[in-house]
PDB file of C-alpha atoms in Angstrom:
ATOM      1  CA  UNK A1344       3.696 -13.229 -13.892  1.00  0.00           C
ATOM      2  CA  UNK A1345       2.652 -10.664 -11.224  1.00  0.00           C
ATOM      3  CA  UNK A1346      -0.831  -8.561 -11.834  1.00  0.00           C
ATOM      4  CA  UNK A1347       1.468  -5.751 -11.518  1.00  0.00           C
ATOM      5  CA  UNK A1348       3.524  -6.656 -13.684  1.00  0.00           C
ATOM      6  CA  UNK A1349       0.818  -7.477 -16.227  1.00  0.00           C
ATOM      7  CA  UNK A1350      -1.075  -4.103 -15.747  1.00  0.00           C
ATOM      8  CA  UNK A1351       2.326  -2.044 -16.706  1.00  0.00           C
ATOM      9  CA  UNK A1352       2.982  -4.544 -19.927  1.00  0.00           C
ATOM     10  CA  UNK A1353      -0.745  -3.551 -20.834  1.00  0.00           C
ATOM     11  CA  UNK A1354       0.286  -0.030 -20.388  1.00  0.00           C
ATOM     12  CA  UNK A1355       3.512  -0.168 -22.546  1.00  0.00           C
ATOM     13  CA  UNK A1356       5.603   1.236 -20.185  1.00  0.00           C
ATOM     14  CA  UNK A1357       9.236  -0.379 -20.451  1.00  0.00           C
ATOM     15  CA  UNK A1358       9.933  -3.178 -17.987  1.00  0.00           C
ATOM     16  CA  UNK A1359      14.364  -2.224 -17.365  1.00  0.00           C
ATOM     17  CA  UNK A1360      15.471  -5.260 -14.880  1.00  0.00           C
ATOM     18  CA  UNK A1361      15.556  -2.598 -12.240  1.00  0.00           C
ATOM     19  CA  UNK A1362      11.661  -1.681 -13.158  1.00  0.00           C
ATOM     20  CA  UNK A1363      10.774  -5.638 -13.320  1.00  0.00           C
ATOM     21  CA  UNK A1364      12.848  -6.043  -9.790  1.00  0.00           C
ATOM     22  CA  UNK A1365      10.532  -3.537  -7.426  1.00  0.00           C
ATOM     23  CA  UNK A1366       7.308  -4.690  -9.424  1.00  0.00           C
ATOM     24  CA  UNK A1367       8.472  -8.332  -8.430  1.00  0.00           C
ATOM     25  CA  UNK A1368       8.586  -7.053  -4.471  1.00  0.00           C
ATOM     26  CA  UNK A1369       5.501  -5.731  -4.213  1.00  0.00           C
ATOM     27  CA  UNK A1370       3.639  -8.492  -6.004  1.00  0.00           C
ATOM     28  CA  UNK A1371       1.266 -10.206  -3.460  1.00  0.00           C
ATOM     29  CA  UNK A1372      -1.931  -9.417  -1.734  1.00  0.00           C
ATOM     30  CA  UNK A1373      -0.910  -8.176   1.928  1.00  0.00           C
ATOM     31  CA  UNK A1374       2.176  -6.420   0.420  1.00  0.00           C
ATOM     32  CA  UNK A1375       2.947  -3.201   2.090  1.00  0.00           C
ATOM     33  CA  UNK A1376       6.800  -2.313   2.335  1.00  0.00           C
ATOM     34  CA  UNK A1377       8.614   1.119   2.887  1.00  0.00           C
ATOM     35  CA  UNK A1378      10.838   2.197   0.386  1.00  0.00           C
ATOM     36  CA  UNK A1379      13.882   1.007   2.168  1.00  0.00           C
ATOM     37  CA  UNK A1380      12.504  -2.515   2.547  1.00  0.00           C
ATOM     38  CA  UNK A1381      11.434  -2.546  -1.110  1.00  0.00           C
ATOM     39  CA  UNK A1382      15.515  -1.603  -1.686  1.00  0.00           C
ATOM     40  CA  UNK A1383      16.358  -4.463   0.399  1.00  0.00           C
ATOM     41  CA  UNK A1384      14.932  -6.774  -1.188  1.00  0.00           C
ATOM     42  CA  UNK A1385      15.097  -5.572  -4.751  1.00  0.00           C
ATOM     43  CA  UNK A1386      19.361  -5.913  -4.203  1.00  0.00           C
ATOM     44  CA  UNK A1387      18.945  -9.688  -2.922  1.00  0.00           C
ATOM     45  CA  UNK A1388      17.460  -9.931  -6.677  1.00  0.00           C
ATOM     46  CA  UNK A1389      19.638  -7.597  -8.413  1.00  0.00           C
ATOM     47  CA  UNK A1390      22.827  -6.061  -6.401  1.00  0.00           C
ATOM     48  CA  UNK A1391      23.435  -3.321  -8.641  1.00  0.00           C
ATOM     49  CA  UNK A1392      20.077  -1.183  -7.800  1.00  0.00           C
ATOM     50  CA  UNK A1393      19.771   1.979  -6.289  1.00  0.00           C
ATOM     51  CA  UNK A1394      18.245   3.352  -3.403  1.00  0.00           C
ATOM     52  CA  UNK A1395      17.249   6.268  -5.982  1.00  0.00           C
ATOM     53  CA  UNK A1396      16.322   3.612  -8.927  1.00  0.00           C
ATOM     54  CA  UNK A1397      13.962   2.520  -6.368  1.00  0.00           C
ATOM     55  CA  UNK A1398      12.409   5.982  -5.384  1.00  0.00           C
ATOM     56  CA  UNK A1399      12.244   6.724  -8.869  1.00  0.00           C
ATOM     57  CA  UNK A1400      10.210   3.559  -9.822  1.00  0.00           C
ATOM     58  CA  UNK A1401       7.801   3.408  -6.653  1.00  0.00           C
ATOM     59  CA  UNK A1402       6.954   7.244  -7.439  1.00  0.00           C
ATOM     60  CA  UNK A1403       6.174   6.392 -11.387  1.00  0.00           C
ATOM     61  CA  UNK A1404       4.340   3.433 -10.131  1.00  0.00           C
ATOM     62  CA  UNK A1405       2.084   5.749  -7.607  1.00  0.00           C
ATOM     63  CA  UNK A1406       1.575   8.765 -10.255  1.00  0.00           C
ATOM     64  CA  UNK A1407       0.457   5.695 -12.935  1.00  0.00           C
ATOM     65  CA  UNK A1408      -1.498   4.766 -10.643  1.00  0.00           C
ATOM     66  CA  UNK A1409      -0.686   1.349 -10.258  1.00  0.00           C
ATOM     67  CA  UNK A1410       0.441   1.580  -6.500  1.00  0.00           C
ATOM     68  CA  UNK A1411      -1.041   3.419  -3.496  1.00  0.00           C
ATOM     69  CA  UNK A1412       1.020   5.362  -1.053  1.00  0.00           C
ATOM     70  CA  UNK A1413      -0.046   3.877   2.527  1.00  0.00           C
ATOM     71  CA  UNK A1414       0.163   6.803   4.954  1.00  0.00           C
ATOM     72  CA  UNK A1415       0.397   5.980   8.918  1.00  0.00           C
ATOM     73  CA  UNK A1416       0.773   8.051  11.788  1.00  0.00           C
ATOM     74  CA  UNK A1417       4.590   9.289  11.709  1.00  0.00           C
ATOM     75  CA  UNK A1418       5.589   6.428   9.687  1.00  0.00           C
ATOM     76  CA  UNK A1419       7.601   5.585   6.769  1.00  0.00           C
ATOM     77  CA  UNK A1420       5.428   5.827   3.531  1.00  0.00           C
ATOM     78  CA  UNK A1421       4.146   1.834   2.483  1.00  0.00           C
ATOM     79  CA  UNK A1422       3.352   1.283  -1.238  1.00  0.00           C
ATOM     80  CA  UNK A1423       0.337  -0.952  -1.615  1.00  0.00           C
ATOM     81  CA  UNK A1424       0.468  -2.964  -5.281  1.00  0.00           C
ATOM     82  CA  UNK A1425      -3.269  -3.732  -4.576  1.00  0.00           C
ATOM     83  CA  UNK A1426      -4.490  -0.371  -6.473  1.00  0.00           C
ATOM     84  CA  UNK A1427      -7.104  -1.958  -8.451  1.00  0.00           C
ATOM     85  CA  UNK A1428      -9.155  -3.797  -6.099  1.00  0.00           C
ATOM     86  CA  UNK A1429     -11.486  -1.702  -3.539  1.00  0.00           C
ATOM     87  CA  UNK A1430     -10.001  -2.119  -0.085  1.00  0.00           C
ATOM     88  CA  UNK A1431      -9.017  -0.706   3.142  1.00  0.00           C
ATOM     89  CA  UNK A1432      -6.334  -1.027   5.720  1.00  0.00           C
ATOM     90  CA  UNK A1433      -6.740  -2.682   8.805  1.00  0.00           C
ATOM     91  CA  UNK A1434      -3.314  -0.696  10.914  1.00  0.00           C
ATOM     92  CA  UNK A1435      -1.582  -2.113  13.973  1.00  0.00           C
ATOM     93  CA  UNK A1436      -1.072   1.181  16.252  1.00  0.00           C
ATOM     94  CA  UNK A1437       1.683  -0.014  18.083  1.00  0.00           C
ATOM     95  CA  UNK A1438       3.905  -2.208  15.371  1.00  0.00           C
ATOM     96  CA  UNK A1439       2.658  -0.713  12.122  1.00  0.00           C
ATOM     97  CA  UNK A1440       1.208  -3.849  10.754  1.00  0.00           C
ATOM     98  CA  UNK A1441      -0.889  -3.436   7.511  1.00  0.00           C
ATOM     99  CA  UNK A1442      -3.721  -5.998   6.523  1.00  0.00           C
ATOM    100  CA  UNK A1443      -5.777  -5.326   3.223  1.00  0.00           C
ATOM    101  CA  UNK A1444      -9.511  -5.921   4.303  1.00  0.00           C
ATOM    102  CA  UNK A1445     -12.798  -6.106   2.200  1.00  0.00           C
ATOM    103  CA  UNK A1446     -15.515  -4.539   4.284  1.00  0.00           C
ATOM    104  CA  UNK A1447     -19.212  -4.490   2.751  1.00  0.00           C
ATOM    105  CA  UNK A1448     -21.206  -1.078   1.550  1.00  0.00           C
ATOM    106  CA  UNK A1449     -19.932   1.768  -0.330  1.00  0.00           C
ATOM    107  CA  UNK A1450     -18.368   4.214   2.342  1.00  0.00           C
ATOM    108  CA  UNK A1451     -19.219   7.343  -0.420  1.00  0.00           C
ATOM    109  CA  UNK A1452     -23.059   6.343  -0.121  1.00  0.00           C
ATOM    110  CA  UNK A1453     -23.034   6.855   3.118  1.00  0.00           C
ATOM    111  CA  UNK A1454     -22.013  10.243   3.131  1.00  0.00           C
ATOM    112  CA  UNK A1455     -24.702  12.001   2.367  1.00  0.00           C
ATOM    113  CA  UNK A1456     -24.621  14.767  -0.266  1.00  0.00           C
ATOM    114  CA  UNK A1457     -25.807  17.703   1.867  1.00  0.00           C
ATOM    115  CA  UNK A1458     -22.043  16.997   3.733  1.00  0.00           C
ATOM    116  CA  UNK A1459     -20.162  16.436   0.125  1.00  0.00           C
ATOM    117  CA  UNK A1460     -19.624  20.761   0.247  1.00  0.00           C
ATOM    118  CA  UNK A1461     -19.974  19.865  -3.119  1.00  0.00           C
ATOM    119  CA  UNK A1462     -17.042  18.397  -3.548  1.00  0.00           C
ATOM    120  CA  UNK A1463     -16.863  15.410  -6.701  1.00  0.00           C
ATOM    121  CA  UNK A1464     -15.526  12.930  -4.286  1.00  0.00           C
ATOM    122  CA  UNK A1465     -13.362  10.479  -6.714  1.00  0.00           C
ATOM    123  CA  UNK A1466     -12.216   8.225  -3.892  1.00  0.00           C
ATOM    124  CA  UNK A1467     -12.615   7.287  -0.213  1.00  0.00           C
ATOM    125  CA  UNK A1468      -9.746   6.008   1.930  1.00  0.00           C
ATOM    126  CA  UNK A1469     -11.094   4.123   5.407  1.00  0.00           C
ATOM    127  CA  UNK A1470      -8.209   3.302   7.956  1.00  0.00           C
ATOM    128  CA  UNK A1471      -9.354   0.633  10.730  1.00  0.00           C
ATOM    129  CA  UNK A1472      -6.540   1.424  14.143  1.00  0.00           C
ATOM    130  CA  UNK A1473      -5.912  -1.312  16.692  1.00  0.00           C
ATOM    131  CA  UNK A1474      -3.637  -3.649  17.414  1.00  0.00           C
ATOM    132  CA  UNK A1475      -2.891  -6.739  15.671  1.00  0.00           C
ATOM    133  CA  UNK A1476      -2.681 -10.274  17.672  1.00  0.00           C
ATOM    134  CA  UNK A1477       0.446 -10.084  18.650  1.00  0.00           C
ATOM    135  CA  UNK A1478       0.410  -6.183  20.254  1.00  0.00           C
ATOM    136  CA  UNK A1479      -2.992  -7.437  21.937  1.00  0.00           C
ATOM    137  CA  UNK A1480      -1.165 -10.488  23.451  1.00  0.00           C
ATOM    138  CA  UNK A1481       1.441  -8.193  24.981  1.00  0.00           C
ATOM    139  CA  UNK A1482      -0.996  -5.157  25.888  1.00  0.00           C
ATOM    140  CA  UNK A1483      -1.536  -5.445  30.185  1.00  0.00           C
ATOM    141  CA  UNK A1484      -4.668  -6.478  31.327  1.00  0.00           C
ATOM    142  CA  UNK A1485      -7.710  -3.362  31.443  1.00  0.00           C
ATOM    143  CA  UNK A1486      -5.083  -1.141  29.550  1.00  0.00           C
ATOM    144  CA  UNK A1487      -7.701   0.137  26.400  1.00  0.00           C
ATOM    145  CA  UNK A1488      -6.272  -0.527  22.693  1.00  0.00           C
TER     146      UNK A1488
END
């Protein structure tokens, strides 16, 4: 069974087959797929789901908590199952890629609390931009990334 999956079991919150389907899709560690592709593959599993069944359950997932919306420049929303380990997002700028990283330190210590505004920061979100090894192999000669 998926971690996802186990977290909403733990949480009581009713597993429908359509529920069970799009926790199934985004079960893995570099999973980051749009809505649409979540659809996709959630009808290969079961024909009968939505598009809207699918909304529905990614945006009950994010407000529990147990999924993070993956904003990037312009495109599609991504919904990261990975919500409960610390990580950040290495982004291809040309294809879109998405890798989950682990860099060291604690990104909140290092902003010092003169430049908080006194804010009670609750979370930090670091986006790495490049391109991924297969943009780079493509990108012409002394053209920057």
């Amino acid at each position: 069974m998926s971690d996802l999956l186990e977290r909403l079991r733990g949480r009581g919150w009713r597993l429908t087959a359509q529920r069970r389907v799009v926790a199934e899709v985004l079960n893995g560690d570099h999973v980051h797929y749009t809505a649409d592709e979540v659809h996709a593959r959630a009808i290969e599993r079961l024909p009968e789901i939505s598009r809207a069944t699918v909304y529905n359950t990614l945006g009950e997932l994010v407000s529990l908590g147990e999924v993070i919306e993956v904003s990037t420049d312009g495109r599609a929303k991504r919904y990261d199952p990975n919500a409960h380990r610390a990580h950040q997002h290495l982004v291809c700028s040309r294809c879109g890629t998405i890798r989950d990283v682990h860099p060291s330190g604690n990104p909140l210590a290092d902003l010092p609390a003169e430049e908080r505004f006194g804010f009670a920061v609750s979370a930090v979100e670091v986006t790495y931009r490049g391109l991924c090894p297969e943009c780079a192999a493509t990108e012409p000669a002394g053209q920057p990334a």
